[in-house]
Coordinates of C-alpha atoms and ligand atoms in Angstrom, one line a residue:
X1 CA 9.4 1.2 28.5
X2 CA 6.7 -1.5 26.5
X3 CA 8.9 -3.6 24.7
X4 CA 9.4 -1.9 20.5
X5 CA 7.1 -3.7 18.4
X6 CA 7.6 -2.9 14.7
X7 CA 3.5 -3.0 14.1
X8 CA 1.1 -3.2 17.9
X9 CA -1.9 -4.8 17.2
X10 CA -2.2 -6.0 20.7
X11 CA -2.2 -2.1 21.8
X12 CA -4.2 -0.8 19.4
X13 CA -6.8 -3.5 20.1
X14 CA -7.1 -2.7 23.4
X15 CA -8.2 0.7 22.4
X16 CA -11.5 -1.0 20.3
X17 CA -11.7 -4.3 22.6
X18 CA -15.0 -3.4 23.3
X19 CA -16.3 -2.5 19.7
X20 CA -14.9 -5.2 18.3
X21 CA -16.1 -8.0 20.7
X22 CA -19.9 -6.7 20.4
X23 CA -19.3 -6.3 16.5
X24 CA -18.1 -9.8 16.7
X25 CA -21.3 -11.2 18.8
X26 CA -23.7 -9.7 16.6
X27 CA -22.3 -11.6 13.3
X28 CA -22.0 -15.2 15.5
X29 CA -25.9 -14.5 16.4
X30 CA -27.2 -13.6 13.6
X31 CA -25.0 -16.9 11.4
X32 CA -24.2 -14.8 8.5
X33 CA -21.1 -15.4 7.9
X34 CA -20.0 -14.6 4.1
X35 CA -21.6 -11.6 2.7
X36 CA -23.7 -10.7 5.7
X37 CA -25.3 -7.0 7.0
X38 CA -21.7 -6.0 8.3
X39 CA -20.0 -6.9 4.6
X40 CA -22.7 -4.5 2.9
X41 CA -22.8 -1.8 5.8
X42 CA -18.7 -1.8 5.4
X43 CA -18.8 -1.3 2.0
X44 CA -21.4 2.0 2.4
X45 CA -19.2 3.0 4.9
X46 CA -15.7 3.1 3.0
X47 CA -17.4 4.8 -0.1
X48 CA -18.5 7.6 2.1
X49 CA -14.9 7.6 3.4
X50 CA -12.9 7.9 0.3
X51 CA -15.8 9.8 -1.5
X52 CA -15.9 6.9 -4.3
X53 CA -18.9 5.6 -6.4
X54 CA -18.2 1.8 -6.0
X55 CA -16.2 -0.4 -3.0
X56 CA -16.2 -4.4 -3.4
X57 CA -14.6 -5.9 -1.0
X58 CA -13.1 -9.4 -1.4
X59 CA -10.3 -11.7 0.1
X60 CA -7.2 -9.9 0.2
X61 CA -5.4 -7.5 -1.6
X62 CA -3.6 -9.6 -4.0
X63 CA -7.0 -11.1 -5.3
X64 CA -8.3 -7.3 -5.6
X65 CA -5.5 -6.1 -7.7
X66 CA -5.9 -9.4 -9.9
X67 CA -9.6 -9.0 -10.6
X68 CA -9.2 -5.5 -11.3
X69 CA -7.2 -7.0 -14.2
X70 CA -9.4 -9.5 -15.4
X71 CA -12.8 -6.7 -14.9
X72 CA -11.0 -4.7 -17.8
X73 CA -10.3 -7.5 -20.0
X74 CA -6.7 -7.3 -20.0
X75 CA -5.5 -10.2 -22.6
X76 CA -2.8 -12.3 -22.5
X77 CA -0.2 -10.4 -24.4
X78 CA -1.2 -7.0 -23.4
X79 CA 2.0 -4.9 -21.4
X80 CA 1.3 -3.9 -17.9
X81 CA 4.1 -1.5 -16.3
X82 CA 4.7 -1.2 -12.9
X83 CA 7.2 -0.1 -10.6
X84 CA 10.7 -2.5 -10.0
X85 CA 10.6 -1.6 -6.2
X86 CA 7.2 -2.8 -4.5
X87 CA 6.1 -6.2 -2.7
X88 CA 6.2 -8.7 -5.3
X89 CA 1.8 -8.9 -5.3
X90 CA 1.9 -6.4 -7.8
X91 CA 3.8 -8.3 -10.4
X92 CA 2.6 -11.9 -9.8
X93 CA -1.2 -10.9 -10.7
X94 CA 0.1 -9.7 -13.7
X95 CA 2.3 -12.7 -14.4
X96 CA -0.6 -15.3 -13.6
X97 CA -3.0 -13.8 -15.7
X98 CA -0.8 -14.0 -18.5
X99 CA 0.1 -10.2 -19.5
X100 CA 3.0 -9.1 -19.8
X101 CA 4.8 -7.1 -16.6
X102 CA 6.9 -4.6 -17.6
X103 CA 9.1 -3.3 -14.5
X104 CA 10.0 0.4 -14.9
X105 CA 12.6 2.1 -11.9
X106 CA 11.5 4.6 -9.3
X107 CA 11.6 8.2 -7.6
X108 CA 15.0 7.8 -5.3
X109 CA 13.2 10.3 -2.6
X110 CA 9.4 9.5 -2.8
X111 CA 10.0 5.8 -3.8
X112 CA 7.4 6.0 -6.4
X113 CA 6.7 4.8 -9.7
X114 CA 9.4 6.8 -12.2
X115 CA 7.3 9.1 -14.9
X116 CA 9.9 9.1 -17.3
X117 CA 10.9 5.7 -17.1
X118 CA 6.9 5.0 -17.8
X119 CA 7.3 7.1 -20.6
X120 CA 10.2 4.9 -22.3
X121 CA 8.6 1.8 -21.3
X122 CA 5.2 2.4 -23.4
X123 CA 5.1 0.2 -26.6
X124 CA 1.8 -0.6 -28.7
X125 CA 1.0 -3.0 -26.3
X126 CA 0.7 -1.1 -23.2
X127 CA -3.0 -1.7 -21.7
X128 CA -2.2 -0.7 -18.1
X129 CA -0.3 1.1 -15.5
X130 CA -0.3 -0.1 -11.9
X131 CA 1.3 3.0 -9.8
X132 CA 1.7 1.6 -6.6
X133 CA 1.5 4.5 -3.7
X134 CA 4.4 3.0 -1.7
X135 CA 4.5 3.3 2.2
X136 CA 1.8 5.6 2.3
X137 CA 2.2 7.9 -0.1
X138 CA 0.5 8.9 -3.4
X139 CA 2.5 8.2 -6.8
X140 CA 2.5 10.8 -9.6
X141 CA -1.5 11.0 -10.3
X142 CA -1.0 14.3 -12.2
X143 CA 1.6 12.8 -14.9
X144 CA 0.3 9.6 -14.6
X145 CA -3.3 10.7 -15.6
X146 CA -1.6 12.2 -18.4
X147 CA -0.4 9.5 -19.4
X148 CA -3.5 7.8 -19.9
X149 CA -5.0 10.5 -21.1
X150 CA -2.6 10.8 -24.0
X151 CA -1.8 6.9 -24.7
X152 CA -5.6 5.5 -23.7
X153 CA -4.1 3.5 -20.9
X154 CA -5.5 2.1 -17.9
X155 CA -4.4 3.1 -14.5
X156 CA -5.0 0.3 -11.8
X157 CA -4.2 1.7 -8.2
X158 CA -2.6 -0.6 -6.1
X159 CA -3.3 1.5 -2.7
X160 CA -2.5 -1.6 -0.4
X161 CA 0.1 0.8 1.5
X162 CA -1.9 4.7 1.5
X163 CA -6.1 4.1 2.6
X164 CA -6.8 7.5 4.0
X165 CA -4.0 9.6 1.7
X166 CA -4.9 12.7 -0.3
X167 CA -3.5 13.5 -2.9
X168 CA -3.4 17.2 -3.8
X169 CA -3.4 17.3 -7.7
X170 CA -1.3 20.6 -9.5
X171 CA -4.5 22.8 -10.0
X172 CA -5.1 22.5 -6.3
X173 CA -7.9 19.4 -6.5
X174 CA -7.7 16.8 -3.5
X175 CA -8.9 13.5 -4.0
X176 CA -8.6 10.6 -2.0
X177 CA -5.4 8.0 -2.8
X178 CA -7.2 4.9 -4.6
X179 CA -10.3 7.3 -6.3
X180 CA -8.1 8.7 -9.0
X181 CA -7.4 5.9 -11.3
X182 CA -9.8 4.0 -13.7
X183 CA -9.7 1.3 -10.8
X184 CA -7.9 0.5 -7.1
X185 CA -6.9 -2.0 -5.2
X186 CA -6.4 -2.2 -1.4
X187 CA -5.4 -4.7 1.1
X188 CA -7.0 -5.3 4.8
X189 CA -4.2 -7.2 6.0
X190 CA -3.7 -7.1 9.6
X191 CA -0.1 -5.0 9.6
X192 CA -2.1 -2.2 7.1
X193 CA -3.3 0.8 7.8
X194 CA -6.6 -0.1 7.8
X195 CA -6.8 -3.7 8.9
X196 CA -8.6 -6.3 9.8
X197 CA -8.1 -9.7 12.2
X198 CA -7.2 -12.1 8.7
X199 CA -7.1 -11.4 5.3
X200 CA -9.0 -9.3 3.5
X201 CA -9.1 -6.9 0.5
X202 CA -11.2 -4.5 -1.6
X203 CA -11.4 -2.8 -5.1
X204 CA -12.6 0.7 -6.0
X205 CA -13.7 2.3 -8.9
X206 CA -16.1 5.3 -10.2
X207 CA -17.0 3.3 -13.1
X208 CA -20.7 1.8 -12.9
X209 CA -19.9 -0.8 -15.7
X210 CA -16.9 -2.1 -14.5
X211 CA -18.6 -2.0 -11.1
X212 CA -21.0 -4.2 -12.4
X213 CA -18.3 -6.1 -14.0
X214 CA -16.3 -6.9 -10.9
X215 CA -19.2 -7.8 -8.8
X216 CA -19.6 -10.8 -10.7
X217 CA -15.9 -11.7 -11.3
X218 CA -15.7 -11.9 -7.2
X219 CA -18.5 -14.6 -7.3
X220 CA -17.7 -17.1 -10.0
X221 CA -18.6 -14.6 -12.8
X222 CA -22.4 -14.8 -11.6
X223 CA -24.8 -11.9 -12.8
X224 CA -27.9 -14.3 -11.8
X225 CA -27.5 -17.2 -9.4
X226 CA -26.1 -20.4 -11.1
X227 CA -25.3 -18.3 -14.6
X228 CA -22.2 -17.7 -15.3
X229 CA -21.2 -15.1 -17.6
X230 CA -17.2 -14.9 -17.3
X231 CA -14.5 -17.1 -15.8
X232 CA -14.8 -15.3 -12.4
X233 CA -13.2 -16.3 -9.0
X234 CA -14.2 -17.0 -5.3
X235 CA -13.2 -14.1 -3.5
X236 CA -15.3 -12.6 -0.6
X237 CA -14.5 -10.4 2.6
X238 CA -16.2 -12.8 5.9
X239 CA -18.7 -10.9 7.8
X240 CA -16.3 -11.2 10.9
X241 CA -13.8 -9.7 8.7
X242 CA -16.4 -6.8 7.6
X243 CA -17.1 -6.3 11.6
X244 CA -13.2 -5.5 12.7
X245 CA -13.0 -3.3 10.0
X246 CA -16.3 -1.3 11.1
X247 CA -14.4 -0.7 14.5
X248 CA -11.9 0.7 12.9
X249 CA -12.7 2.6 10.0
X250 CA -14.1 5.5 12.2
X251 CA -10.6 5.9 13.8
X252 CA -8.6 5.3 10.3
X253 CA -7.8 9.3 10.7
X254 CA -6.7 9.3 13.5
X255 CA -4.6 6.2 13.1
X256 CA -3.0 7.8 9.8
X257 CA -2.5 11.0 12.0
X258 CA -0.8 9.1 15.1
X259 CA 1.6 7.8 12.5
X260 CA 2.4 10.7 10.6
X261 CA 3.5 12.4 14.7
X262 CA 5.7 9.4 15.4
X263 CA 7.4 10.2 12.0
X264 CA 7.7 13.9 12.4
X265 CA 9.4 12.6 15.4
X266 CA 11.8 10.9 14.2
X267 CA 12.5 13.7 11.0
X268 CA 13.7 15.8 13.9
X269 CA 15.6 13.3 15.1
X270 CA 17.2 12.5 12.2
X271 CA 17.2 15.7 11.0
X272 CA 20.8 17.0 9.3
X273 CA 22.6 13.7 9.7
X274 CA 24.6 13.5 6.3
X275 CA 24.7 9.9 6.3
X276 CA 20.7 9.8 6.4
X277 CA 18.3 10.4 4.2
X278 CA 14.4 11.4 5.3
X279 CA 11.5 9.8 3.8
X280 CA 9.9 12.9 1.4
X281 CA 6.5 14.1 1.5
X282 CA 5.0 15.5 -2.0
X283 CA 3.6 18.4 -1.2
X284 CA 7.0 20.3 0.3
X285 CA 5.9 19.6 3.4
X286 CA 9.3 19.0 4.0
X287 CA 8.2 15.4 5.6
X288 CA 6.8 16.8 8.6
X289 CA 2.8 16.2 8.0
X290 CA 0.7 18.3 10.2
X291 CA -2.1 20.0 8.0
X292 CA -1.5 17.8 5.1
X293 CA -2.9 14.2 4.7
X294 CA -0.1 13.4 1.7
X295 CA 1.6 10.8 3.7
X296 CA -0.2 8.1 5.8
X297 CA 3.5 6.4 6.8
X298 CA 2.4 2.8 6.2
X299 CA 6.3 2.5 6.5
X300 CA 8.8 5.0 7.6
X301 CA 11.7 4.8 5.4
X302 CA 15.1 6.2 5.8
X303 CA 18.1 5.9 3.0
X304 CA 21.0 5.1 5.1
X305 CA 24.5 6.0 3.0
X306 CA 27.4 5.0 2.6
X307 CA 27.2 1.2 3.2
X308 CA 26.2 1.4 7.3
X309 CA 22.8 0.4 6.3
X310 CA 23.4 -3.5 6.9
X311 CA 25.0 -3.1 10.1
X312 CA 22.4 -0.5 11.6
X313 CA 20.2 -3.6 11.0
X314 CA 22.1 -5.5 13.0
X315 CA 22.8 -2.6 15.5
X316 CA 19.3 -2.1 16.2
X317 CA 18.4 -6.1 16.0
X318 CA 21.3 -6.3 19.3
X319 CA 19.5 -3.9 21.0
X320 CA 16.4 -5.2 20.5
X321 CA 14.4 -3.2 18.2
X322 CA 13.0 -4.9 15.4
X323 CA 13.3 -2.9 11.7
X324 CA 12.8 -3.7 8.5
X325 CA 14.3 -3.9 5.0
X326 CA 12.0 -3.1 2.4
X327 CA 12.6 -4.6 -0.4
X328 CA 15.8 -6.4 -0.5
X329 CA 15.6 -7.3 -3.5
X330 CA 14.5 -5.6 -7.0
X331 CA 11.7 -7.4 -8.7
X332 CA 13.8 -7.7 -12.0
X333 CA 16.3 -9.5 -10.4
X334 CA 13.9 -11.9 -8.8
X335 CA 14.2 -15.5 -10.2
X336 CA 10.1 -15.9 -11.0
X337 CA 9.9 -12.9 -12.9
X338 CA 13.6 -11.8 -15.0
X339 CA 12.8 -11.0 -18.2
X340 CA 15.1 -10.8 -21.0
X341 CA 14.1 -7.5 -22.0
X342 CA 16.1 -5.6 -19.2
X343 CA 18.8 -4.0 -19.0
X344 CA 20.3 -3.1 -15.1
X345 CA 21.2 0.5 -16.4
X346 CA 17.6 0.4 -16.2
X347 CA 17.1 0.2 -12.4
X348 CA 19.7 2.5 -11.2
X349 CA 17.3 3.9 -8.6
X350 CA 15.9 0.6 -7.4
X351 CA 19.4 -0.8 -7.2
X352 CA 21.1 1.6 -5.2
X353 CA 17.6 2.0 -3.1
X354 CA 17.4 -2.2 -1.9
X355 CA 21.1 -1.3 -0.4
X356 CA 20.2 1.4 1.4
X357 CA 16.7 1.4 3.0
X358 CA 15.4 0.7 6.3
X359 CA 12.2 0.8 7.7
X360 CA 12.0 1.4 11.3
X361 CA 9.2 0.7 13.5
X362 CA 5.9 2.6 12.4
X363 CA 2.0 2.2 14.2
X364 CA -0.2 3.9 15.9
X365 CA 0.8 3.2 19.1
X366 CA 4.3 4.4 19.4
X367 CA 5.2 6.2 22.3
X368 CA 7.7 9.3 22.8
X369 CA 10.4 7.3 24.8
X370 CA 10.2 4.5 22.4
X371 CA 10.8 6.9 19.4
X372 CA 13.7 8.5 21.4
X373 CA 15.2 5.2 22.3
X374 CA 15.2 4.0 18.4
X375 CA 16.2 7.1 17.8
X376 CA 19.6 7.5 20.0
X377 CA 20.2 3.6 18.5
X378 CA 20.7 5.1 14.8
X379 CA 22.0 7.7 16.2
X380 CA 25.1 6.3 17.6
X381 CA 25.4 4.1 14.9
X382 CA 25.3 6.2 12.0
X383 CA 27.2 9.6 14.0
X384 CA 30.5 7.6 14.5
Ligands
PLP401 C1 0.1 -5.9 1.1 C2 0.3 -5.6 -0.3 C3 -0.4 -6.3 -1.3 C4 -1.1 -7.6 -1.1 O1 -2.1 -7.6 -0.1 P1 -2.6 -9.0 0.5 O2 -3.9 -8.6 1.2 O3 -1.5 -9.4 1.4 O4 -2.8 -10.0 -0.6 C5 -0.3 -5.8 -2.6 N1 0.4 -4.7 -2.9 C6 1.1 -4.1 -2.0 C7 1.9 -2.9 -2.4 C8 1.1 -4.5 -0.6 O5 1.8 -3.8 0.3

């Protein structure tokens, strides 16, 4: 058996070697490094994908959801709620900027963004909602599209975790995770589902002004060369970035796919096991994805009860397979960003959730005696 990885680049690079190393000549040839043919062709390409007006790619994911802020003015002052239980990118934009965070609890079986705690969280100064579609999965778009609707809100997508999710709205619509919202942010880090070979990010929106908007923020707020407009930023996607990404972004379905089999795998594994909670899919699919593309499994997450959750970690961590716990820690308890203004009856979700999650390995190259082997491991730890 390959030795468990918890994300296989190496493997899944072998399947595009070829691709990628003639993607990469071209660029070295032809010396255009930032914001050459491969950047633009990229950015043509992922709007056809996700069926979206406008892609800009720039650095990294954090930067995207950052100038998505600043391209709709958000002021210092201005509330921005988003969810307690995410990776702390989300939050520190927010903070640096100068806005307000606002951390609101979550789902306890999709993980999600809490509508009701949104709901008690909106003051007069609400500007913006960032629902963050965590490990692969689309937040509440229905309720929280009502929400905007009904309190003139923004909704900023932070879809670092789902590219290539649908989410199937209540009067039967499907739209594309990250094309639902005012604007989105993504993140082409290499562990992602769609990533690249360094850092790199993108922003999407239907919105031709704010298009406009944004394009300039990523280059020093520049409309015409050496005017600046706004206070912008330095943020660009490399052209050798731009290539990798071109490899990939014709197998991005197929990826998603390969990781939604390895989880439906280990559902039936894990299937029935009081002690063990599976990850839920939205659209009462029961978590097991075949016909429906609601989940893309960036992670797959299981709620492990009754307090064995620390020493399955250490279980499977003896035995050699790596996992992972995600997030340890709730972001209102974080030192950088406690706040005064909450309360831990609050957080009830996110505080039970940071002592009971685990995240076991998850890519597209799993293999059936790997998943069985992990498997057996929880197994025997958890049956007792
Ligand atoms: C990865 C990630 C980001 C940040 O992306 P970077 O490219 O690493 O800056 C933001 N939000 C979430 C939810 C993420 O998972």
């Amino acid at each position: 058996m390959k030795k468990i990885q918890m994300v296989d680049l190496k493997g899944q690079y072998e399947g595009i070697k070829d691709t990628v190393k003639d993607a990469f000549t071209e660029v070295l040839e032809s010396s255009a490094f930032i914001n050459g043919p491969a950047v633009h062709s990229f950015q043509k390409e992922l709007e056809e994908y996700l069926g979206v007006k406008h892609v800009i790619p720039c650095a990294n994911g954090t930067d995207a959801l950052q100038i998505c802020m600043m391209g709709l003015g958000l002021q210092p002052g201005d509330e921005v709620i988003t969810a307690d239980f995410t990776f702390a990118a989300t939050v520190e934009v927010i903070a640096l900027l100068g806005l307000t965070p606002v951390l609101v609890d979550v789902e306890p079986d999709t993980f999600n963004i809490d509508i009701q705690a949104i709901e008690k969280a909106i003051t007069p100064k609400t500007k913006a909602i960032v629902p963050v579609h965590l490990f692969g999965q689309c937040a509440n778009m229905d309720a929280i599209m009502e929400l905007a609707d009904k309190h003139g809100l923004f909704i900023i997508e932070d879809n670092a975790q789902a590219i290539g999710a649908v989410h199937t709205f209540t009067n039967g619509k499907k739209q594309k995770s990250g094309t639902i919202g005012h604007v989105a942010s993504t993140s082409f880090f290499p562990s992602k589902n769609l990533g690249c070979y360094g850092d790199g990010g993108a922003i999407f929106t239907n919105d031709d002004a704010l298009a406009h908007t944004i394009r300039g923020i990523v280059n020093h707020g520049m409309y015409r060369r050496y005017h600046h407009d706004v206070v912008g930023v330095n943020s660009r996607l490399d052209s050798l970035q731009a290539a990798v990404l071109r490899a990939k972004l014709p197998k991005l379905d197929e990826y998603n796919s390969r990781r939604r089999d390895a989880a439906k795998k280990y559902n039936q594994a894990f299937a029935n096991q009081p002690d063990i909670v599976l990850p839920k899919t939205v659209n009462d699919c029961e978590g097991i994805c075949d016909s429906c593309d609601c989940h893309v499994f960036h992670q797959y997450t299981l709620r492990i009860l009754n307090e064995k959750r620390d020493s399955l970690v250490q279980h499977l961590n003896e035995n050699g397979v790596p996992c992972g716990v995600y997030y340890p820690i709730p972001l209102h308890r974080q030192k950088a960003y406690v706040d005064s203004r909450y309360d831990e009856t609050d957080f009830p979700v996110t505080n039970q959730l940071v002592k009971e999650v685990i995240s076991l390995p998850m890519h597209t190259e799993l293999e059936d005696e790997q998943i069985g082997f992990i498997a057996e491991l929880v197994l025997n730890h958890i049956k007792v």
